[in-house]
Amino acid sequence: MRALPRNVKILFFASQCSEPYVEIITVRERKWQQSLCSSEGEESEEPEEPLPELTDQSELLDEFHLQELATHLPARTQGYPWRLAYSTIVHGTSLKTMYRNLAHLDSPVLLVIKDMDNQVFGAFASHPFRVSNCCYGTGETFLYSFSPNLKVFRWTGENSYFVRGHRDSLQMGAGGGHFGLWLDSNLCRGSSFQCNTFHNQPLSSKHDFTIQDLEVWTFQLSDG
């Protein structure tokens, strides 16, 4: 089987303990094939995709981060403005405050973390973070890390331990005795290990890391 292009989008949809449904969207590959059909000697350049519109300023994401992340987000978020729902710089370091800021949302969220080594990583969650009695989310959820190039770790289908929110911690991905991403109640410390949910590499250069700053972005899917 040939390797998929890096810009191929793979969307997963999951229900309880069901097998994942995989849809491969090869938009850029299709453009590449079309360019091969152009007349010989004719230059064909793919226009750059526009950067996402941010309604607030990010202290963690630059143009490179935005361009790379945007190509991996689900189609239902494409073209909608990004709004800053929570920031440790603006709102302080508190998981409780983050839950409160996201309580009214009904849209996916993008978690962005910068650690003390200035490495940027995080997660996309299909549903807002909240305190929960069990794991929630769908196969759209993924982990990512810029190290320095973007690596995206998607759902493997082995389990559905996407997100679980506790009052004193936030967990994403599990299995094999480890969490893919774990954050403490003060959003000051975290950890990242390989887990069965995503088969991810550790997102930070260290398994246990100290958070420099953290942001949570949401997508304005409607005018409401």
mmCIF file of C-alpha atoms in Angstrom:
data_model
loop_
_atom_site.group_PDB
_atom_site.id
_atom_site.type_symbol
_atom_site.label_atom_id
_atom_site.label_comp_id
_atom_site.label_asym_id
_atom_site.label_seq_id
_atom_site.Cartn_x
_atom_site.Cartn_y
_atom_site.Cartn_z
ATOM 1 C CA MET A 1 0.000 0.000 0.000
ATOM 2 C CA ARG A 2 1.434 3.380 -0.972
ATOM 3 C CA ALA A 3 1.968 5.986 1.731
ATOM 4 C CA LEU A 4 -0.668 8.703 1.945
ATOM 5 C CA PRO A 5 0.374 12.298 1.213
ATOM 6 C CA ARG A 6 0.958 14.397 4.310
ATOM 7 C CA ASN A 7 -1.897 16.710 3.329
ATOM 8 C CA VAL A 8 -4.489 13.965 3.093
ATOM 9 C CA LYS A 9 -7.255 14.481 5.595
ATOM 10 C CA ILE A 10 -8.632 11.442 7.390
ATOM 11 C CA LEU A 11 -11.900 11.841 9.224
ATOM 12 C CA PHE A 12 -13.077 9.309 11.797
ATOM 13 C CA PHE A 13 -16.546 8.872 13.165
ATOM 14 C CA ALA A 14 -17.120 6.693 16.210
ATOM 15 C CA SER A 15 -19.929 5.407 18.330
ATOM 16 C CA GLN A 16 -19.631 3.273 21.405
ATOM 17 C CA CYS A 17 -17.205 0.420 20.773
ATOM 18 C CA SER A 18 -17.953 0.467 17.047
ATOM 19 C CA GLU A 19 -15.344 0.067 14.346
ATOM 20 C CA PRO A 20 -14.060 3.398 13.031
ATOM 21 C CA TYR A 21 -15.300 4.654 9.705
ATOM 22 C CA VAL A 22 -12.462 6.095 7.668
ATOM 23 C CA GLU A 23 -12.954 8.635 4.926
ATOM 24 C CA ILE A 24 -9.931 9.717 2.923
ATOM 25 C CA ILE A 25 -10.175 13.165 1.391
ATOM 26 C CA THR A 26 -7.415 13.824 -1.118
ATOM 27 C CA VAL A 27 -8.187 17.367 -2.151
ATOM 28 C CA ARG A 28 -4.625 18.459 -2.692
ATOM 29 C CA GLU A 29 -3.715 15.164 -4.341
ATOM 30 C CA ARG A 30 -6.570 15.696 -6.793
ATOM 31 C CA LYS A 31 -5.172 19.146 -7.602
ATOM 32 C CA TRP A 32 -1.778 17.552 -8.139
ATOM 33 C CA GLN A 33 -3.253 15.031 -10.561
ATOM 34 C CA GLN A 34 -5.020 17.809 -12.416
ATOM 35 C CA SER A 35 -1.743 19.680 -12.781
ATOM 36 C CA LEU A 36 -0.215 16.625 -14.466
ATOM 37 C CA CYS A 37 -2.916 16.855 -17.116
ATOM 38 C CA SER A 38 -2.032 20.432 -17.984
ATOM 39 C CA SER A 39 -0.221 21.106 -21.248
ATOM 40 C CA GLU A 40 3.517 20.485 -21.256
ATOM 41 C CA GLY A 41 5.532 23.519 -20.311
ATOM 42 C CA GLU A 42 2.546 25.266 -18.765
ATOM 43 C CA GLU A 43 3.252 26.428 -15.249
ATOM 44 C CA SER A 44 0.628 25.454 -12.711
ATOM 45 C CA GLU A 45 0.896 26.774 -9.190
ATOM 46 C CA GLU A 46 -1.470 25.823 -6.399
ATOM 47 C CA PRO A 47 -2.637 28.972 -4.622
ATOM 48 C CA GLU A 48 -1.880 29.093 -0.935
ATOM 49 C CA GLU A 49 -4.828 28.403 1.296
ATOM 50 C CA PRO A 50 -5.824 31.458 3.332
ATOM 51 C CA LEU A 51 -4.950 31.515 7.003
ATOM 52 C CA PRO A 52 -7.791 30.962 9.462
ATOM 53 C CA GLU A 53 -9.446 34.130 10.713
ATOM 54 C CA LEU A 54 -8.722 34.728 14.402
ATOM 55 C CA THR A 55 -11.078 37.061 16.233
ATOM 56 C CA ASP A 56 -8.517 37.357 19.040
ATOM 57 C CA GLN A 57 -4.742 37.514 19.115
ATOM 58 C CA SER A 58 -2.809 34.361 19.873
ATOM 59 C CA GLU A 59 0.368 34.510 21.940
ATOM 60 C CA LEU A 60 1.285 30.930 20.985
ATOM 61 C CA LEU A 61 0.372 30.423 17.320
ATOM 62 C CA ASP A 62 2.202 32.070 14.436
ATOM 63 C CA GLU A 63 1.360 31.881 10.726
ATOM 64 C CA PHE A 64 3.239 28.599 10.286
ATOM 65 C CA HIS A 65 1.307 26.938 13.112
ATOM 66 C CA LEU A 66 -2.010 28.221 11.767
ATOM 67 C CA GLN A 67 -1.372 27.107 8.201
ATOM 68 C CA GLU A 68 -0.302 23.625 9.243
ATOM 69 C CA LEU A 69 -3.070 23.043 11.774
ATOM 70 C CA ALA A 70 -5.823 24.320 9.478
ATOM 71 C CA THR A 71 -5.142 21.589 6.910
ATOM 72 C CA HIS A 72 -5.796 18.867 9.503
ATOM 73 C CA LEU A 73 -9.013 20.163 11.051
ATOM 74 C CA PRO A 74 -12.353 18.516 10.191
ATOM 75 C CA ALA A 75 -14.242 19.897 7.216
ATOM 76 C CA ARG A 76 -17.053 21.158 9.462
ATOM 77 C CA THR A 77 -14.685 23.717 11.014
ATOM 78 C CA GLN A 78 -13.215 24.997 7.760
ATOM 79 C CA GLY A 79 -13.948 28.605 6.900
ATOM 80 C CA TYR A 80 -15.211 29.580 10.361
ATOM 81 C CA PRO A 81 -13.470 32.148 12.572
ATOM 82 C CA TRP A 82 -11.413 30.964 15.534
ATOM 83 C CA ARG A 83 -12.317 32.552 18.871
ATOM 84 C CA LEU A 84 -10.159 32.474 21.978
ATOM 85 C CA ALA A 85 -12.265 30.834 24.694
ATOM 86 C CA TYR A 86 -9.580 30.504 27.359
ATOM 87 C CA SER A 87 -6.013 31.681 27.897
ATOM 88 C CA THR A 88 -3.760 31.353 30.923
ATOM 89 C CA ILE A 89 -2.373 34.797 30.096
ATOM 90 C CA VAL A 90 -5.826 36.395 30.134
ATOM 91 C CA HIS A 91 -7.803 34.233 32.565
ATOM 92 C CA GLY A 92 -5.162 32.826 34.916
ATOM 93 C CA THR A 93 -4.028 29.249 35.503
ATOM 94 C CA SER A 94 -7.085 27.293 36.542
ATOM 95 C CA LEU A 95 -8.704 24.191 35.076
ATOM 96 C CA LYS A 96 -11.918 25.184 36.845
ATOM 97 C CA THR A 97 -11.947 28.527 35.023
ATOM 98 C CA MET A 98 -11.307 26.785 31.711
ATOM 99 C CA TYR A 99 -14.294 24.475 32.274
ATOM 100 C CA ARG A 100 -16.444 27.477 33.182
ATOM 101 C CA ASN A 101 -15.418 29.393 30.049
ATOM 102 C CA LEU A 102 -16.268 26.419 27.835
ATOM 103 C CA ALA A 103 -19.527 25.475 29.572
ATOM 104 C CA HIS A 104 -21.760 27.358 27.119
ATOM 105 C CA LEU A 105 -20.038 26.057 23.985
ATOM 106 C CA ASP A 106 -21.374 23.445 21.584
ATOM 107 C CA SER A 107 -18.488 23.253 19.125
ATOM 108 C CA PRO A 108 -15.080 21.574 18.831
ATOM 109 C CA VAL A 109 -12.090 23.101 20.585
ATOM 110 C CA LEU A 110 -8.392 23.350 19.831
ATOM 111 C CA LEU A 111 -6.018 23.120 22.781
ATOM 112 C CA VAL A 112 -2.622 24.811 22.339
ATOM 113 C CA ILE A 113 0.207 24.416 24.867
ATOM 114 C CA LYS A 114 3.678 25.918 24.986
ATOM 115 C CA ASP A 115 6.012 24.309 27.497
ATOM 116 C CA MET A 116 9.098 25.735 29.151
ATOM 117 C CA ASP A 117 11.218 24.382 26.285
ATOM 118 C CA ASN A 118 9.143 26.577 23.922
ATOM 119 C CA GLN A 119 7.676 23.528 22.194
ATOM 120 C CA VAL A 120 4.105 23.894 20.916
ATOM 121 C CA PHE A 121 1.684 20.953 21.045
ATOM 122 C CA GLY A 122 -1.843 20.098 22.073
ATOM 123 C CA ALA A 123 -5.054 18.501 20.882
ATOM 124 C CA PHE A 124 -8.205 18.947 18.847
ATOM 125 C CA ALA A 125 -11.317 17.754 20.686
ATOM 126 C CA SER A 126 -14.654 17.079 18.994
ATOM 127 C CA HIS A 127 -16.475 18.480 22.052
ATOM 128 C CA PRO A 128 -15.646 21.187 24.624
ATOM 129 C CA PHE A 129 -13.761 20.156 27.754
ATOM 130 C CA ARG A 130 -16.013 19.533 30.752
ATOM 131 C CA VAL A 131 -16.175 17.518 33.959
ATOM 132 C CA SER A 132 -17.484 14.065 33.060
ATOM 133 C CA ASN A 133 -18.189 10.712 34.660
ATOM 134 C CA CYS A 134 -16.855 8.832 31.655
ATOM 135 C CA CYS A 135 -14.898 9.411 28.471
ATOM 136 C CA TYR A 136 -16.556 11.351 25.666
ATOM 137 C CA GLY A 137 -15.782 12.526 22.147
ATOM 138 C CA THR A 138 -15.514 11.093 18.640
ATOM 139 C CA GLY A 139 -12.794 9.925 16.306
ATOM 140 C CA GLU A 140 -12.324 13.481 15.047
ATOM 141 C CA THR A 141 -10.267 14.043 18.201
ATOM 142 C CA PHE A 142 -6.506 14.006 17.714
ATOM 143 C CA LEU A 143 -3.226 14.971 19.368
ATOM 144 C CA TYR A 144 -0.503 16.991 17.657
ATOM 145 C CA SER A 145 2.987 18.328 18.220
ATOM 146 C CA PHE A 146 5.313 20.744 16.444
ATOM 147 C CA SER A 147 8.730 19.169 16.877
ATOM 148 C CA PRO A 148 9.464 21.370 14.948
ATOM 149 C CA ASN A 149 7.348 20.124 12.029
ATOM 150 C CA LEU A 150 3.741 19.211 12.671
ATOM 151 C CA LYS A 151 2.957 15.624 13.642
ATOM 152 C CA VAL A 152 -0.697 14.626 13.974
ATOM 153 C CA PHE A 153 -1.750 11.523 15.924
ATOM 154 C CA ARG A 154 -5.242 10.345 15.033
ATOM 155 C CA TRP A 155 -7.570 7.770 16.502
ATOM 156 C CA THR A 156 -6.394 4.182 16.110
ATOM 157 C CA GLY A 157 -9.800 2.594 16.779
ATOM 158 C CA GLU A 158 -8.415 0.504 19.656
ATOM 159 C CA ASN A 159 -10.525 2.270 22.281
ATOM 160 C CA SER A 160 -12.701 5.342 22.707
ATOM 161 C CA TYR A 161 -10.863 7.026 25.580
ATOM 162 C CA PHE A 162 -10.843 10.389 23.834
ATOM 163 C CA VAL A 163 -11.408 12.916 26.645
ATOM 164 C CA ARG A 164 -12.258 12.728 30.317
ATOM 165 C CA GLY A 165 -12.508 15.772 32.524
ATOM 166 C CA HIS A 166 -11.996 15.630 36.278
ATOM 167 C CA ARG A 167 -12.141 18.562 38.674
ATOM 168 C CA ASP A 168 -8.444 18.133 39.354
ATOM 169 C CA SER A 169 -7.171 16.990 35.936
ATOM 170 C CA LEU A 170 -7.870 16.699 32.210
ATOM 171 C CA GLN A 171 -7.072 13.466 30.379
ATOM 172 C CA MET A 172 -6.884 12.770 26.655
ATOM 173 C CA GLY A 173 -6.190 9.313 25.265
ATOM 174 C CA ALA A 174 -5.480 6.246 27.394
ATOM 175 C CA GLY A 175 -4.525 2.613 27.274
ATOM 176 C CA GLY A 176 -1.300 0.786 28.004
ATOM 177 C CA GLY A 177 -1.167 2.352 31.441
ATOM 178 C CA HIS A 178 -0.592 5.910 30.218
ATOM 179 C CA PHE A 179 -2.425 9.016 29.056
ATOM 180 C CA GLY A 180 -1.666 10.630 25.726
ATOM 181 C CA LEU A 181 -2.011 14.018 27.403
ATOM 182 C CA TRP A 182 -2.662 14.839 31.062
ATOM 183 C CA LEU A 183 -2.959 18.298 32.665
ATOM 184 C CA ASP A 184 -3.195 19.208 36.353
ATOM 185 C CA SER A 185 -5.790 21.389 38.087
ATOM 186 C CA ASN A 186 -3.604 24.508 37.971
ATOM 187 C CA LEU A 187 -2.675 24.060 34.300
ATOM 188 C CA CYS A 188 0.936 24.375 35.345
ATOM 189 C CA ARG A 189 2.141 20.816 34.864
ATOM 190 C CA GLY A 190 1.337 18.021 32.482
ATOM 191 C CA SER A 191 2.559 14.741 31.052
ATOM 192 C CA SER A 192 2.425 12.919 27.747
ATOM 193 C CA PHE A 193 3.051 9.258 26.968
ATOM 194 C CA GLN A 194 2.242 6.926 24.130
ATOM 195 C CA CYS A 195 -1.289 5.575 24.509
ATOM 196 C CA ASN A 196 -3.468 3.054 22.669
ATOM 197 C CA THR A 197 -6.076 5.635 21.655
ATOM 198 C CA PHE A 198 -3.700 7.543 19.363
ATOM 199 C CA HIS A 199 -0.421 5.554 19.280
ATOM 200 C CA ASN A 200 1.174 8.955 19.693
ATOM 201 C CA GLN A 201 4.727 9.895 20.417
ATOM 202 C CA PRO A 202 5.176 11.972 23.589
ATOM 203 C CA LEU A 203 4.019 15.444 22.620
ATOM 204 C CA SER A 204 6.694 17.245 24.616
ATOM 205 C CA SER A 205 10.421 16.542 24.594
ATOM 206 C CA LYS A 206 9.947 15.405 28.203
ATOM 207 C CA HIS A 207 7.277 13.032 29.481
ATOM 208 C CA ASP A 208 6.601 15.379 32.399
ATOM 209 C CA PHE A 209 6.573 19.022 31.376
ATOM 210 C CA THR A 210 5.892 22.447 32.813
ATOM 211 C CA ILE A 211 3.368 24.629 31.011
ATOM 212 C CA GLN A 212 4.516 28.100 30.011
ATOM 213 C CA ASP A 213 1.174 29.192 28.511
ATOM 214 C CA LEU A 214 -2.013 27.549 27.292
ATOM 215 C CA GLU A 215 -4.856 28.587 24.984
ATOM 216 C CA VAL A 216 -8.170 27.001 24.006
ATOM 217 C CA TRP A 217 -9.742 28.057 20.714
ATOM 218 C CA THR A 218 -13.270 27.401 19.544
ATOM 219 C CA PHE A 219 -14.908 27.753 16.150
ATOM 220 C CA GLN A 220 -17.841 30.062 15.483
ATOM 221 C CA LEU A 221 -19.959 27.536 13.598
ATOM 222 C CA SER A 222 -23.007 29.815 13.754
ATOM 223 C CA ASP A 223 -23.932 33.398 14.515
ATOM 224 C CA GLY A 224 -25.533 32.374 17.775
#
